[in-house]
Amino acid sequence: SSFGALVVNVSNAHRFQEECEVLALRLAKRAPTLELGEYKAVMLASLRSLVKEWGALHEVSWTWLWENVERMLKKFAGKPAAWEAALSRFLGAADEAQLHSARDLVYSSFFKACPAGEGMFKASTTRLHSIADRMISMTLELYRNPKQMCEDLSALGLRHVGYGVPTEMFGPFVTACVQVVGALMGDELVREAFSWSLGLISRILMRVVSEGSTIVMRAINANSSAQLQKAVSCAPRGKRALWVL
């Protein structure tokens, strides 16, 4: 659950912010008029009845946690719906000729900023344009269906682990996309919606790639049976099959 992820990652500032932003998107779709103060009261009352050893330290800790969540949620109050509407209007009325030119410029700008990235995009022009199209559509889908999109991004991130894509390339690629595609957007609200959504997408992908880059995955990427056997041998007894999965 979203709240469970917040609690588990409260000590990880970057992950905590990511989870708060995803929660803001989900709340915007399901409960746009949620009273956060009332939720806090219900949450604390439930915890007091469930935790037998509830004390002052519990009260302070959980209050601090929710105040941080509430502060971040209020920062996005009303924005996801406005961003979704603005981005939807732009993509629905976008000129195909302009988008075709933008797709070419995205890759040329990215390869200029990150020459090593050219080796990761060894594909036909049609395939590259398809990737760029999918990237643009994902920025809108994240607003429309954040839960499903986060699951899809986790799967996509694991595929990037298999491709051996270094996380250092995500930043230059996002910058190129925002600069090129953003130049087509005359409305500041549309640019804000696009850049924020793409930024969140890239952070989720980078996290999944970092977490999924285990010694087993590195051995698989190297296509080395010797490295794979060595990596699996490091696993605790009874967990080797899990490591391979």
XYZ file of C-alpha atoms in Angstrom:
245
model
C 0.000 0.000 0.000
C 1.025 3.624 -0.429
C 0.994 4.305 3.303
C 3.035 1.197 4.027
C 5.680 2.367 1.542
C 5.763 5.761 3.268
C 6.363 4.204 6.676
C 9.041 1.793 5.456
C 10.933 4.531 3.574
C 10.569 7.382 6.059
C 14.345 7.464 6.605
C 15.051 7.673 2.850
C 14.313 11.278 1.875
C 14.313 10.712 -1.896
C 12.108 7.611 -1.761
C 9.814 9.264 0.797
C 9.306 12.235 -1.517
C 8.652 9.910 -4.455
C 6.016 7.980 -2.493
C 4.349 11.228 -1.371
C 4.140 12.441 -4.964
C 2.653 9.150 -6.133
C 0.169 9.286 -3.241
C -0.789 12.828 -4.262
C -1.576 11.573 -7.778
C -3.653 8.673 -6.463
C -5.586 10.878 -4.055
C -6.291 13.376 -6.848
C -8.100 10.603 -8.744
C -9.955 9.028 -5.827
C -10.414 11.626 -3.069
C -9.693 15.157 -4.332
C -11.492 16.734 -1.335
C -9.892 14.582 1.385
C -9.629 16.273 4.789
C -6.083 15.438 5.824
C -6.583 16.663 9.395
C -9.488 14.259 9.904
C -7.427 11.379 8.522
C -4.708 12.122 11.079
C -7.210 11.894 13.930
C -8.599 8.579 12.650
C -5.102 7.176 12.048
C -3.898 7.976 15.564
C -7.094 6.640 17.151
C -6.716 3.369 15.236
C -3.069 3.007 16.176
C -3.784 3.652 19.863
C -6.311 0.822 19.885
C -4.074 -1.595 17.957
C -0.722 -1.038 19.715
C -0.878 -2.254 23.314
C 2.372 -0.576 24.330
C 1.376 2.786 22.823
C 3.208 5.639 24.540
C 4.363 9.212 24.173
C 7.190 8.255 21.811
C 4.740 6.506 19.487
C 2.490 9.558 19.536
C 5.319 11.918 18.663
C 6.751 9.643 15.955
C 3.503 8.979 14.110
C 2.412 12.616 14.415
C 5.742 13.721 12.948
C 5.374 11.216 10.106
C 1.896 12.354 9.147
C 2.756 16.051 9.425
C 5.527 15.516 6.879
C 3.194 13.582 4.575
C 0.469 16.211 4.968
C 2.888 19.036 4.212
C 3.981 17.417 0.948
C 0.432 16.498 -0.077
C -0.786 20.051 0.490
C 1.984 21.311 -1.791
C 0.333 19.426 -4.673
C -3.274 20.163 -3.726
C -5.305 20.754 -6.894
C -2.271 20.586 -9.188
C -2.495 17.017 -10.607
C -5.984 17.594 -12.049
C -4.952 20.911 -13.626
C -1.727 19.416 -14.981
C -3.572 16.426 -16.447
C -6.132 18.646 -18.198
C -3.480 20.971 -19.627
C -1.248 18.150 -20.857
C -4.208 16.279 -22.333
C -5.274 19.340 -24.321
C -1.781 19.864 -25.667
C -1.207 16.260 -26.734
C -4.678 16.082 -28.263
C -4.024 19.137 -30.439
C -0.284 18.616 -31.090
C 0.890 18.919 -34.688
C 2.397 15.634 -35.913
C 5.016 17.389 -38.049
C 6.258 19.328 -35.023
C 6.348 16.193 -32.874
C 8.297 14.330 -35.566
C 10.899 17.070 -35.631
C 10.977 17.178 -31.831
C 11.663 13.448 -31.632
C 14.733 13.862 -33.826
C 15.926 16.827 -31.780
C 15.498 14.941 -28.505
C 17.975 12.285 -29.568
C 20.437 14.694 -31.168
C 20.421 16.830 -28.003
C 20.797 13.761 -25.807
C 23.668 12.301 -27.833
C 25.418 15.664 -27.753
C 25.121 15.898 -23.964
C 25.842 12.203 -23.394
C 27.823 10.620 -26.278
C 27.854 7.245 -24.538
C 24.078 7.160 -24.873
C 24.362 6.636 -28.611
C 25.626 3.134 -27.937
C 22.485 2.356 -25.904
C 20.117 3.408 -28.702
C 21.291 1.158 -31.518
C 17.936 0.925 -33.267
C 16.151 2.110 -36.376
C 14.751 5.619 -36.595
C 11.241 4.166 -36.460
C 12.057 2.382 -33.210
C 13.613 5.513 -31.698
C 10.550 7.554 -32.609
C 8.348 4.871 -31.062
C 10.311 5.107 -27.794
C 9.978 8.897 -27.785
C 6.238 8.649 -28.462
C 5.816 6.189 -25.623
C 7.791 8.447 -23.299
C 5.530 11.407 -24.088
C 2.339 9.381 -23.657
C 3.565 8.026 -20.321
C 3.695 11.534 -18.886
C -0.083 11.797 -19.361
C -0.839 8.216 -18.325
C 0.878 8.836 -14.990
C -1.812 11.421 -14.183
C -4.678 9.278 -15.476
C -3.789 5.985 -13.825
C -0.915 6.455 -11.350
C -1.231 3.037 -9.679
C -1.026 1.047 -12.912
C 1.643 3.353 -14.297
C 3.888 2.812 -11.277
C 3.594 -0.952 -11.767
C 4.428 -0.576 -15.458
C 7.424 1.621 -14.617
C 8.741 -0.980 -12.183
C 8.588 -3.598 -14.936
C 10.201 -1.199 -17.398
C 12.968 -0.402 -14.932
C 13.798 -4.089 -14.539
C 14.018 -4.409 -18.319
C 16.486 -1.518 -18.292
C 18.548 -3.506 -15.778
C 18.673 -6.278 -18.341
C 19.725 -3.795 -21.025
C 22.546 -2.616 -18.774
C 21.461 1.034 -18.900
C 23.447 3.151 -16.405
C 21.407 5.521 -14.246
C 23.730 8.387 -15.206
C 22.023 8.545 -18.617
C 18.553 9.289 -17.294
C 19.344 12.875 -16.308
C 20.646 14.033 -19.720
C 17.794 12.250 -21.508
C 15.140 13.925 -19.341
C 16.825 17.306 -19.786
C 16.835 16.886 -23.569
C 13.156 15.902 -23.573
C 12.087 18.807 -21.392
C 14.071 21.336 -23.416
C 12.951 20.111 -26.846
C 9.343 19.143 -26.182
C 8.882 22.015 -23.745
C 9.802 24.461 -26.506
C 6.644 23.373 -28.359
C 4.468 24.162 -25.375
C 3.361 27.767 -25.315
C 1.519 27.380 -22.013
C 3.653 27.415 -18.870
C 1.156 25.100 -17.139
C 1.685 22.464 -19.856
C 5.470 22.713 -19.543
C 5.194 22.352 -15.772
C 2.903 19.326 -16.121
C 5.204 17.629 -18.628
C 8.476 18.287 -16.791
C 7.107 17.273 -13.375
C 5.608 14.032 -14.680
C 8.718 13.124 -16.657
C 10.894 13.904 -13.654
C 8.881 11.564 -11.433
C 8.971 8.843 -14.093
C 12.761 9.110 -14.376
C 13.222 8.956 -10.589
C 11.090 5.820 -10.340
C 13.037 4.180 -13.167
C 16.399 5.155 -11.679
C 15.398 3.712 -8.307
C 14.215 0.435 -9.833
C 17.388 0.156 -11.918
C 19.573 0.829 -8.861
C 17.684 -1.635 -6.675
C 17.597 -4.259 -9.428
C 21.288 -4.032 -10.305
C 22.306 -6.999 -8.171
C 25.408 -9.114 -8.679
C 23.186 -11.760 -10.263
C 21.779 -9.287 -12.795
C 25.266 -7.982 -13.577
C 26.404 -11.535 -14.300
C 23.397 -12.094 -16.553
C 24.099 -8.845 -18.404
C 27.695 -9.963 -18.902
C 26.362 -13.267 -20.305
C 28.873 -15.122 -18.159
C 27.989 -18.473 -16.613
C 31.076 -18.319 -14.398
C 30.083 -14.936 -12.976
C 26.521 -16.148 -12.485
C 27.637 -19.237 -10.542
C 29.907 -17.072 -8.399
C 27.115 -14.561 -7.756
C 24.569 -17.216 -6.823
C 27.089 -18.928 -4.529
C 27.042 -15.780 -2.366
C 23.358 -16.289 -1.594
C 22.395 -17.660 1.841
C 21.338 -21.300 1.949
C 17.753 -21.698 0.803
C 17.658 -18.353 -1.040
C 19.584 -19.115 -4.221
C 16.442 -19.684 -6.263
C 15.035 -16.376 -4.983
C 18.220 -14.531 -5.993
C 18.016 -15.978 -9.482
C 14.375 -14.901 -9.764
